[in-house]
């Protein structure tokens, strides 16, 4: 029950943060708009990072097909942002998407190293097992 309640609260905070980020421009002006936008970004990042650490989402995000998709898609979007946008938007979009792409790439390398060590351990364990006579 506690886990369900914490999940509902986290998802609600995540959605409130996204809504504040996206919709603050339609409701507010000037400094208030900036505060609401940056506050919404911070709230959604904090809640989203907590959600990503929970088991069903964590195992999904660390699967190889999802990591490949994140790596390739975000890399292409980061490169395209350099051509499609101008100024600060270009820099922030390319940097943000590039960081996600690099994170997924490091996840792929890490899972590859873990898999390689696991197969090596199985191979050496197989050699140490005595053969029946």
Short mmCIF file of N, CA, C and O in Angstrom, two decimals:
data_model
loop_
_atom_site.label_atom_id
_atom_site.label_comp_id
_atom_site.label_asym_id
_atom_site.label_seq_id
_atom_site.Cartn_x
_atom_site.Cartn_y
_atom_site.Cartn_z
N UNK A 1 0.82 -1.19 0.00
CA UNK A 1 0.00 0.00 0.00
C UNK A 1 0.86 1.26 0.00
O UNK A 1 0.57 2.21 -0.70
N UNK A 2 1.95 1.20 0.79
CA UNK A 2 2.85 2.35 0.87
C UNK A 2 3.53 2.61 -0.47
O UNK A 2 3.69 3.76 -0.89
N UNK A 3 3.89 1.53 -1.16
CA UNK A 3 4.55 1.67 -2.46
C UNK A 3 3.59 2.26 -3.50
O UNK A 3 3.99 3.09 -4.31
N UNK A 4 2.34 1.83 -3.46
CA UNK A 4 1.34 2.36 -4.38
C UNK A 4 1.11 3.85 -4.14
O UNK A 4 1.06 4.65 -5.08
N UNK A 5 1.01 4.23 -2.87
CA UNK A 5 0.81 5.63 -2.53
C UNK A 5 2.00 6.48 -2.96
O UNK A 5 1.82 7.56 -3.52
N UNK A 6 3.21 5.99 -2.73
CA UNK A 6 4.40 6.76 -3.14
C UNK A 6 4.48 6.87 -4.66
O UNK A 6 4.88 7.91 -5.19
N UNK A 7 4.08 5.84 -5.37
CA UNK A 7 4.09 5.90 -6.84
C UNK A 7 3.07 6.92 -7.35
O UNK A 7 3.36 7.68 -8.28
N UNK A 8 1.90 6.95 -6.75
CA UNK A 8 0.87 7.91 -7.16
C UNK A 8 1.35 9.33 -6.91
O UNK A 8 1.19 10.21 -7.76
N UNK A 9 1.96 9.56 -5.74
CA UNK A 9 2.47 10.90 -5.42
C UNK A 9 3.57 11.30 -6.39
O UNK A 9 3.59 12.43 -6.90
N UNK A 10 4.51 10.40 -6.67
CA UNK A 10 5.61 10.72 -7.58
C UNK A 10 5.11 11.03 -8.99
O UNK A 10 5.54 11.99 -9.62
N UNK A 11 4.19 10.21 -9.51
CA UNK A 11 3.66 10.45 -10.85
C UNK A 11 2.87 11.75 -10.90
O UNK A 11 2.93 12.48 -11.89
N UNK A 12 2.14 12.06 -9.81
CA UNK A 12 1.40 13.32 -9.76
C UNK A 12 2.35 14.51 -9.78
O UNK A 12 2.12 15.49 -10.50
N UNK A 13 3.42 14.45 -8.99
CA UNK A 13 4.41 15.53 -8.98
C UNK A 13 5.08 15.68 -10.33
O UNK A 13 5.34 16.79 -10.79
N UNK A 14 5.36 14.56 -10.97
CA UNK A 14 5.97 14.59 -12.30
C UNK A 14 5.06 15.30 -13.30
O UNK A 14 5.50 16.17 -14.06
N UNK A 15 3.78 14.95 -13.28
CA UNK A 15 2.83 15.56 -14.21
C UNK A 15 2.61 17.03 -13.90
O UNK A 15 2.46 17.86 -14.82
N UNK A 16 2.57 17.40 -12.62
CA UNK A 16 2.43 18.81 -12.24
C UNK A 16 3.64 19.60 -12.73
O UNK A 16 3.51 20.71 -13.26
N UNK A 17 4.84 19.03 -12.58
CA UNK A 17 6.05 19.70 -13.06
C UNK A 17 6.05 19.89 -14.56
O UNK A 17 6.39 20.97 -15.05
N UNK A 18 5.64 18.87 -15.29
CA UNK A 18 5.56 19.00 -16.75
C UNK A 18 4.52 20.04 -17.16
O UNK A 18 4.75 20.84 -18.06
N UNK A 19 3.38 20.02 -16.48
CA UNK A 19 2.33 20.99 -16.80
C UNK A 19 2.80 22.42 -16.53
O UNK A 19 2.53 23.33 -17.32
N UNK A 20 3.48 22.62 -15.41
CA UNK A 20 3.99 23.96 -15.09
C UNK A 20 5.02 24.41 -16.11
O UNK A 20 5.06 25.59 -16.49
N UNK A 21 5.83 23.49 -16.58
CA UNK A 21 6.85 23.83 -17.57
C UNK A 21 6.21 24.23 -18.90
O UNK A 21 6.60 25.23 -19.50
N UNK A 22 5.23 23.48 -19.34
CA UNK A 22 4.64 23.70 -20.65
C UNK A 22 3.61 24.84 -20.65
O UNK A 22 3.59 25.67 -21.55
N UNK A 23 2.77 24.90 -19.63
CA UNK A 23 1.63 25.80 -19.66
C UNK A 23 1.85 27.14 -18.97
O UNK A 23 0.97 27.99 -19.02
N UNK A 24 2.99 27.36 -18.36
CA UNK A 24 3.18 28.61 -17.62
C UNK A 24 3.19 29.83 -18.56
O UNK A 24 2.78 30.91 -18.16
N UNK A 25 3.61 29.67 -19.79
CA UNK A 25 3.64 30.78 -20.74
C UNK A 25 2.26 31.27 -21.12
O UNK A 25 2.07 32.44 -21.45
N UNK A 26 1.26 30.40 -21.07
CA UNK A 26 -0.10 30.79 -21.43
C UNK A 26 -0.80 31.55 -20.31
O UNK A 26 -1.74 32.29 -20.56
N UNK A 27 -0.33 31.36 -19.08
CA UNK A 27 -1.02 31.93 -17.93
C UNK A 27 -0.26 33.12 -17.33
O UNK A 27 -0.85 34.10 -16.91
N UNK A 28 1.08 33.03 -17.30
CA UNK A 28 1.90 34.02 -16.61
C UNK A 28 2.76 34.81 -17.58
O UNK A 28 2.96 34.40 -18.73
N UNK A 29 3.30 35.93 -17.09
CA UNK A 29 4.21 36.75 -17.88
C UNK A 29 5.44 37.09 -17.05
O UNK A 29 5.40 37.09 -15.82
N UNK A 30 6.53 37.42 -17.73
CA UNK A 30 7.73 37.97 -17.09
C UNK A 30 8.40 37.01 -16.13
O UNK A 30 8.58 35.83 -16.42
N UNK A 31 8.76 37.54 -14.97
CA UNK A 31 9.52 36.78 -13.98
C UNK A 31 8.73 35.61 -13.44
O UNK A 31 9.29 34.53 -13.21
N UNK A 32 7.44 35.78 -13.24
CA UNK A 32 6.61 34.69 -12.74
C UNK A 32 6.61 33.50 -13.70
O UNK A 32 6.63 32.35 -13.28
N UNK A 33 6.58 33.80 -14.98
CA UNK A 33 6.62 32.74 -15.98
C UNK A 33 7.95 31.99 -15.89
O UNK A 33 7.97 30.75 -15.92
N UNK A 34 9.05 32.71 -15.77
CA UNK A 34 10.36 32.07 -15.66
C UNK A 34 10.47 31.20 -14.41
O UNK A 34 10.97 30.07 -14.47
N UNK A 35 9.98 31.72 -13.29
CA UNK A 35 10.04 30.96 -12.03
C UNK A 35 9.20 29.69 -12.15
O UNK A 35 9.64 28.61 -11.74
N UNK A 36 8.00 29.80 -12.70
CA UNK A 36 7.14 28.63 -12.86
C UNK A 36 7.76 27.62 -13.82
O UNK A 36 7.71 26.41 -13.57
N UNK A 37 8.37 28.08 -14.89
CA UNK A 37 9.00 27.18 -15.86
C UNK A 37 10.17 26.43 -15.24
O UNK A 37 10.25 25.20 -15.32
N UNK A 38 11.08 27.17 -14.60
CA UNK A 38 12.25 26.51 -14.00
C UNK A 38 11.88 25.66 -12.80
O UNK A 38 12.46 24.59 -12.57
N UNK A 39 10.89 26.09 -12.03
CA UNK A 39 10.41 25.27 -10.92
C UNK A 39 9.78 23.98 -11.41
O UNK A 39 9.97 22.91 -10.83
N UNK A 40 9.01 24.08 -12.50
CA UNK A 40 8.41 22.89 -13.09
C UNK A 40 9.45 21.93 -13.64
O UNK A 40 9.32 20.71 -13.50
N UNK A 41 10.49 22.48 -14.24
CA UNK A 41 11.58 21.63 -14.74
C UNK A 41 12.25 20.90 -13.58
O UNK A 41 12.49 19.68 -13.64
N UNK A 42 12.55 21.62 -12.51
CA UNK A 42 13.20 21.01 -11.35
C UNK A 42 12.31 19.94 -10.73
O UNK A 42 12.78 18.84 -10.39
N UNK A 43 11.03 20.22 -10.57
CA UNK A 43 10.11 19.27 -9.97
C UNK A 43 9.97 18.01 -10.83
O UNK A 43 10.02 16.89 -10.31
N UNK A 44 9.82 18.19 -12.14
CA UNK A 44 9.67 17.01 -13.00
C UNK A 44 10.97 16.20 -13.07
O UNK A 44 10.93 14.97 -13.13
N UNK A 45 12.12 16.86 -13.04
CA UNK A 45 13.38 16.11 -13.03
C UNK A 45 13.56 15.33 -11.74
O UNK A 45 13.99 14.17 -11.75
N UNK A 46 13.24 15.94 -10.62
CA UNK A 46 13.36 15.26 -9.33
C UNK A 46 12.41 14.07 -9.24
O UNK A 46 12.83 12.96 -8.90
N UNK A 47 11.14 14.29 -9.56
CA UNK A 47 10.17 13.20 -9.50
C UNK A 47 10.49 12.12 -10.55
O UNK A 47 10.40 10.93 -10.26
N UNK A 48 10.90 12.53 -11.75
CA UNK A 48 11.23 11.56 -12.79
C UNK A 48 12.42 10.71 -12.44
O UNK A 48 12.45 9.51 -12.73
N UNK A 49 13.43 11.29 -11.78
CA UNK A 49 14.59 10.49 -11.39
C UNK A 49 14.22 9.49 -10.30
O UNK A 49 14.73 8.37 -10.28
N UNK A 50 13.29 9.86 -9.42
CA UNK A 50 12.82 8.91 -8.39
C UNK A 50 11.99 7.79 -9.03
O UNK A 50 12.09 6.64 -8.63
N UNK A 51 11.16 8.14 -10.01
CA UNK A 51 10.36 7.14 -10.70
C UNK A 51 11.26 6.15 -11.45
O UNK A 51 11.03 4.95 -11.45
N UNK A 52 12.32 6.67 -12.07
CA UNK A 52 13.22 5.81 -12.86
C UNK A 52 13.99 4.82 -12.01
O UNK A 52 14.49 3.82 -12.52
N UNK A 53 14.08 5.06 -10.70
CA UNK A 53 14.79 4.14 -9.82
C UNK A 53 13.91 3.00 -9.32
O UNK A 53 14.41 2.05 -8.73
N UNK A 54 12.61 3.07 -9.57
CA UNK A 54 11.71 2.00 -9.15
C UNK A 54 11.82 0.84 -10.14
O UNK A 54 12.09 1.02 -11.32
N UNK A 55 11.56 -0.37 -9.65
CA UNK A 55 11.90 -1.58 -10.40
C UNK A 55 11.28 -1.73 -11.78
O UNK A 55 12.02 -1.96 -12.72
N UNK A 56 9.99 -1.62 -12.01
CA UNK A 56 9.53 -1.89 -13.38
C UNK A 56 10.11 -0.91 -14.41
O UNK A 56 10.49 -1.31 -15.50
N UNK A 57 10.20 0.35 -14.04
CA UNK A 57 10.74 1.35 -14.96
C UNK A 57 12.25 1.17 -15.12
O UNK A 57 12.79 1.27 -16.23
N UNK A 58 12.93 0.88 -14.03
CA UNK A 58 14.38 0.71 -14.07
C UNK A 58 14.78 -0.44 -14.99
O UNK A 58 15.69 -0.31 -15.80
N UNK A 59 14.10 -1.57 -14.86
CA UNK A 59 14.44 -2.71 -15.72
C UNK A 59 14.11 -2.44 -17.18
O UNK A 59 14.82 -2.87 -18.08
N UNK A 60 13.02 -1.69 -17.44
CA UNK A 60 12.66 -1.34 -18.81
C UNK A 60 13.71 -0.41 -19.41
O UNK A 60 14.15 -0.61 -20.55
N UNK A 61 14.10 0.63 -18.67
CA UNK A 61 15.05 1.61 -19.19
C UNK A 61 16.45 1.04 -19.38
O UNK A 61 17.23 1.56 -20.17
N UNK A 62 16.78 -0.01 -18.65
CA UNK A 62 18.13 -0.57 -18.78
C UNK A 62 18.20 -1.73 -19.77
O UNK A 62 19.25 -2.33 -19.94
N UNK A 63 17.08 -2.04 -20.46
CA UNK A 63 17.12 -3.10 -21.47
C UNK A 63 17.87 -2.61 -22.71
O UNK A 63 17.85 -1.43 -23.04
N UNK A 64 18.52 -3.51 -23.38
CA UNK A 64 19.36 -3.14 -24.53
C UNK A 64 18.58 -2.48 -25.67
O UNK A 64 19.04 -1.49 -26.22
N UNK A 65 17.38 -2.97 -26.05
CA UNK A 65 16.66 -2.28 -27.13
C UNK A 65 16.29 -0.83 -26.78
O UNK A 65 16.39 0.05 -27.64
N UNK A 66 15.89 -0.59 -25.54
CA UNK A 66 15.53 0.77 -25.13
C UNK A 66 16.78 1.65 -25.11
O UNK A 66 16.74 2.80 -25.56
N UNK A 67 17.90 1.12 -24.63
CA UNK A 67 19.14 1.89 -24.62
C UNK A 67 19.59 2.24 -26.04
O UNK A 67 20.05 3.36 -26.30
N UNK A 68 19.46 1.29 -26.97
CA UNK A 68 19.83 1.57 -28.36
C UNK A 68 18.93 2.66 -28.95
O UNK A 68 19.40 3.56 -29.64
N UNK A 69 17.62 2.56 -28.67
CA UNK A 69 16.69 3.58 -29.17
C UNK A 69 17.06 4.95 -28.60
O UNK A 69 17.12 5.93 -29.35
N UNK A 70 17.27 5.04 -27.30
CA UNK A 70 17.62 6.32 -26.69
C UNK A 70 18.92 6.87 -27.25
O UNK A 70 19.04 8.07 -27.50
N UNK A 71 19.89 6.01 -27.44
CA UNK A 71 21.18 6.44 -27.97
C UNK A 71 21.05 7.00 -29.38
O UNK A 71 21.49 8.12 -29.66
N UNK A 72 20.40 6.25 -30.26
CA UNK A 72 20.30 6.67 -31.66
C UNK A 72 19.35 7.84 -31.86
O UNK A 72 19.69 8.83 -32.52
N UNK A 73 18.15 7.75 -31.28
CA UNK A 73 17.15 8.80 -31.47
C UNK A 73 17.64 10.13 -30.91
O UNK A 73 17.56 11.16 -31.59
N UNK A 74 18.13 10.14 -29.69
CA UNK A 74 18.57 11.39 -29.09
C UNK A 74 19.83 11.93 -29.76
O UNK A 74 20.03 13.14 -29.82
N UNK A 75 20.68 11.06 -30.28
CA UNK A 75 21.84 11.52 -31.03
C UNK A 75 21.44 12.22 -32.32
O UNK A 75 21.98 13.28 -32.67
N UNK A 76 20.46 11.66 -33.01
CA UNK A 76 19.97 12.28 -34.25
C UNK A 76 19.28 13.61 -33.95
O UNK A 76 19.50 14.61 -34.65
N UNK A 77 18.47 13.66 -32.89
CA UNK A 77 17.79 14.90 -32.53
C UNK A 77 18.80 15.96 -32.12
O UNK A 77 18.65 17.14 -32.47
N UNK A 78 19.84 15.57 -31.40
CA UNK A 78 20.88 16.54 -31.00
C UNK A 78 21.57 17.12 -32.22
O UNK A 78 21.83 18.33 -32.28
N UNK A 79 21.86 16.27 -33.20
CA UNK A 79 22.50 16.77 -34.41
C UNK A 79 21.55 17.65 -35.22
O UNK A 79 21.95 18.70 -35.75
N UNK A 80 20.29 17.26 -35.30
CA UNK A 80 19.30 18.04 -36.06
C UNK A 80 19.01 19.38 -35.39
O UNK A 80 18.69 20.35 -36.08
N UNK A 81 19.11 19.43 -34.07
CA UNK A 81 18.85 20.69 -33.36
C UNK A 81 19.83 21.77 -33.78
O UNK A 81 19.49 22.95 -33.81
N UNK A 82 21.04 21.37 -34.13
CA UNK A 82 22.03 22.33 -34.60
C UNK A 82 21.65 22.99 -35.91
O UNK A 82 22.07 24.11 -36.19
N UNK A 83 20.87 22.30 -36.72
CA UNK A 83 20.45 22.85 -38.00
C UNK A 83 19.08 23.51 -37.94
O UNK A 83 18.82 24.46 -38.67
N UNK A 84 18.20 23.02 -37.08
CA UNK A 84 16.81 23.49 -37.07
C UNK A 84 16.58 24.68 -36.15
O UNK A 84 15.63 25.43 -36.36
N UNK A 85 17.40 24.86 -35.13
CA UNK A 85 17.17 25.92 -34.15
C UNK A 85 18.29 26.95 -34.21
O UNK A 85 19.32 26.72 -34.83
N UNK A 86 18.08 28.08 -33.54
CA UNK A 86 19.08 29.13 -33.49
C UNK A 86 19.29 29.59 -32.05
O UNK A 86 18.39 29.50 -31.22
N UNK A 87 20.47 30.09 -31.80
CA UNK A 87 20.77 30.74 -30.53
C UNK A 87 20.80 29.81 -29.34
O UNK A 87 21.30 28.69 -29.41
N UNK A 88 20.22 30.27 -28.24
CA UNK A 88 20.25 29.53 -26.98
C UNK A 88 19.46 28.24 -27.09
O UNK A 88 19.85 27.22 -26.52
N UNK A 89 18.34 28.25 -27.83
CA UNK A 89 17.55 27.04 -28.01
C UNK A 89 18.37 25.94 -28.67
O UNK A 89 18.27 24.77 -28.30
N UNK A 90 19.16 26.31 -29.66
CA UNK A 90 20.01 25.34 -30.35
C UNK A 90 20.98 24.69 -29.38
O UNK A 90 21.12 23.47 -29.34
N UNK A 91 21.62 25.51 -28.57
CA UNK A 91 22.64 25.00 -27.65
C UNK A 91 22.02 24.12 -26.58
O UNK A 91 22.50 23.01 -26.30
N UNK A 92 20.93 24.58 -25.96
CA UNK A 92 20.33 23.80 -24.88
C UNK A 92 19.69 22.51 -25.39
O UNK A 92 19.82 21.47 -24.74
N UNK A 93 19.03 22.55 -26.54
CA UNK A 93 18.42 21.33 -27.08
C UNK A 93 19.50 20.32 -27.47
O UNK A 93 19.39 19.13 -27.14
N UNK A 94 20.53 20.79 -28.16
CA UNK A 94 21.60 19.88 -28.57
C UNK A 94 22.34 19.32 -27.36
O UNK A 94 22.66 18.12 -27.32
N UNK A 95 22.59 20.14 -26.35
CA UNK A 95 23.29 19.66 -25.15
C UNK A 95 22.44 18.67 -24.37
O UNK A 95 22.93 17.61 -23.95
N UNK A 96 21.17 18.98 -24.18
CA UNK A 96 20.30 18.08 -23.43
C UNK A 96 20.13 16.74 -24.11
O UNK A 96 20.26 15.68 -23.49
N UNK A 97 19.83 16.76 -25.39
CA UNK A 97 19.65 15.50 -26.12
C UNK A 97 20.97 14.74 -26.26
O UNK A 97 20.99 13.52 -26.21
N UNK A 98 22.05 15.49 -26.41
CA UNK A 98 23.36 14.84 -26.47
C UNK A 98 23.72 14.15 -25.17
O UNK A 98 24.29 13.05 -25.18
N UNK A 99 23.37 14.75 -24.04
CA UNK A 99 23.64 14.12 -22.74
C UNK A 99 22.83 12.85 -22.56
O UNK A 99 23.35 11.85 -22.06
N UNK A 100 21.58 12.86 -22.99
CA UNK A 100 20.76 11.66 -22.90
C UNK A 100 21.34 10.57 -23.80
O UNK A 100 21.43 9.40 -23.40
N UNK A 101 21.77 10.96 -24.99
CA UNK A 101 22.37 9.99 -25.91
C UNK A 101 23.66 9.40 -25.33
O UNK A 101 23.88 8.19 -25.40
N UNK A 102 24.50 10.26 -24.75
CA UNK A 102 25.73 9.76 -24.13
C UNK A 102 25.44 8.86 -22.95
O UNK A 102 26.11 7.83 -22.76
N UNK A 103 24.45 9.21 -22.15
CA UNK A 103 24.08 8.36 -21.01
C UNK A 103 23.63 6.98 -21.46
O UNK A 103 24.00 5.96 -20.88
N UNK A 104 22.82 6.93 -22.52
CA UNK A 104 22.39 5.64 -23.05
C UNK A 104 23.57 4.88 -23.64
O UNK A 104 23.66 3.66 -23.49
N UNK A 105 24.49 5.58 -24.29
CA UNK A 105 25.68 4.92 -24.83
C UNK A 105 26.54 4.32 -23.74
O UNK A 105 27.03 3.20 -23.87
N UNK A 106 26.72 5.07 -22.65
CA UNK A 106 27.48 4.52 -21.52
C UNK A 106 26.76 3.33 -20.91
O UNK A 106 27.38 2.36 -20.47
N UNK A 107 25.41 3.37 -20.88
CA UNK A 107 24.64 2.23 -20.39
C UNK A 107 24.84 1.01 -21.27
O UNK A 107 24.93 -0.11 -20.78
N UNK A 108 24.92 1.22 -22.58
CA UNK A 108 25.18 0.09 -23.49
C UNK A 108 26.56 -0.49 -23.26
O UNK A 108 26.74 -1.71 -23.24
N UNK A 109 27.56 0.37 -23.09
CA UNK A 109 28.91 -0.12 -22.83
C UNK A 109 28.98 -0.85 -21.50
O UNK A 109 29.65 -1.88 -21.39
N UNK A 110 28.30 -0.34 -20.51
CA UNK A 110 28.31 -0.95 -19.19
C UNK A 110 27.63 -2.32 -19.22
O UNK A 110 28.14 -3.28 -18.65
N UNK A 111 26.51 -2.43 -19.91
CA UNK A 111 25.82 -3.72 -19.98
C UNK A 111 26.63 -4.71 -20.81
O UNK A 111 26.63 -5.90 -20.53
N UNK A 112 27.37 -4.22 -21.79
CA UNK A 112 28.23 -5.09 -22.58
C UNK A 112 29.36 -5.64 -21.73
O UNK A 112 29.69 -6.82 -21.78
N UNK A 113 29.96 -4.80 -20.90
CA UNK A 113 31.03 -5.24 -20.02
C UNK A 113 30.54 -6.22 -18.98
O UNK A 113 31.21 -7.21 -18.67
N UNK A 114 29.36 -6.01 -18.45
CA UNK A 114 28.78 -6.93 -17.46
C UNK A 114 28.49 -8.27 -18.10
O UNK A 114 28.78 -9.31 -17.53
N UNK A 115 27.96 -8.24 -19.32
CA UNK A 115 27.64 -9.48 -20.01
C UNK A 115 28.91 -10.25 -20.33
O UNK A 115 28.98 -11.46 -20.20
N UNK A 116 29.97 -9.53 -20.75
CA UNK A 116 31.23 -10.18 -21.08
C UNK A 116 31.84 -10.82 -19.84
O UNK A 116 32.30 -11.96 -19.88
N UNK A 117 31.83 -10.11 -18.72
CA UNK A 117 32.37 -10.68 -17.48
C UNK A 117 31.56 -11.88 -17.04
O UNK A 117 32.10 -12.85 -16.55
N UNK A 118 30.25 -11.84 -17.23
CA UNK A 118 29.40 -12.96 -16.84
C UNK A 118 29.68 -14.20 -17.67
O UNK A 118 29.75 -15.30 -17.14
N UNK A 119 29.90 -14.05 -18.97
CA UNK A 119 30.20 -15.21 -19.81
C UNK A 119 31.59 -15.74 -19.51
O UNK A 119 31.80 -16.94 -19.53
N UNK A 120 32.53 -14.85 -19.21
CA UNK A 120 33.87 -15.31 -18.84
C UNK A 120 33.83 -16.10 -17.54
O UNK A 120 34.49 -17.13 -17.40
N UNK A 121 33.02 -15.66 -16.59
CA UNK A 121 32.90 -16.37 -15.32
C UNK A 121 32.29 -17.74 -15.53
O UNK A 121 32.72 -18.73 -14.94
N UNK A 122 31.29 -17.83 -16.41
CA UNK A 122 30.68 -19.12 -16.69
C UNK A 122 31.66 -20.06 -17.38
O UNK A 122 31.70 -21.25 -17.11
N UNK A 123 32.47 -19.50 -18.30
CA UNK A 123 33.45 -20.34 -19.00
C UNK A 123 34.51 -20.86 -18.04
O UNK A 123 34.86 -22.04 -18.09
N UNK A 124 35.02 -20.01 -17.17
CA UNK A 124 36.05 -20.47 -16.23
C UNK A 124 35.45 -21.42 -15.21
O UNK A 124 36.09 -22.36 -14.79
N UNK A 125 34.19 -21.20 -14.83
CA UNK A 125 33.54 -22.11 -13.90
C UNK A 125 33.35 -23.48 -14.57
O UNK A 125 33.52 -24.50 -13.93
N UNK A 126 33.05 -23.48 -15.83
CA UNK A 126 32.89 -24.74 -16.56
C UNK A 126 34.19 -25.51 -16.66
O UNK A 126 34.21 -26.73 -16.64
N UNK A 127 35.33 -24.81 -16.75
CA UNK A 127 36.63 -25.49 -16.83
C UNK A 127 37.02 -26.09 -15.50
O UNK A 127 37.71 -27.10 -15.46
N UNK A 128 36.61 -25.48 -14.40
CA UNK A 128 37.01 -25.96 -13.09
C UNK A 128 36.18 -27.16 -12.63
O UNK A 128 36.55 -27.88 -11.74
N UNK A 129 35.04 -27.37 -13.25
CA UNK A 129 34.18 -28.48 -12.84
C UNK A 129 34.81 -29.78 -13.29
O UNK A 129 35.16 -29.96 -14.47
N UNK A 130 35.02 -30.70 -12.34
CA UNK A 130 35.65 -31.98 -12.73
C UNK A 130 34.71 -32.79 -13.61
O UNK A 130 33.50 -32.76 -13.45
N UNK A 131 35.30 -33.48 -14.55
CA UNK A 131 34.51 -34.32 -15.46
C UNK A 131 34.28 -35.68 -14.79
O UNK A 131 35.17 -36.22 -14.12
N UNK A 132 33.07 -36.21 -14.95
CA UNK A 132 32.81 -37.52 -14.35
C UNK A 132 33.60 -38.62 -15.06
O UNK A 132 33.78 -38.58 -16.27
N UNK A 133 34.07 -39.57 -14.28
CA UNK A 133 34.90 -40.64 -14.85
C UNK A 133 34.11 -41.82 -15.28
O UNK A 133 33.05 -42.11 -14.94
#
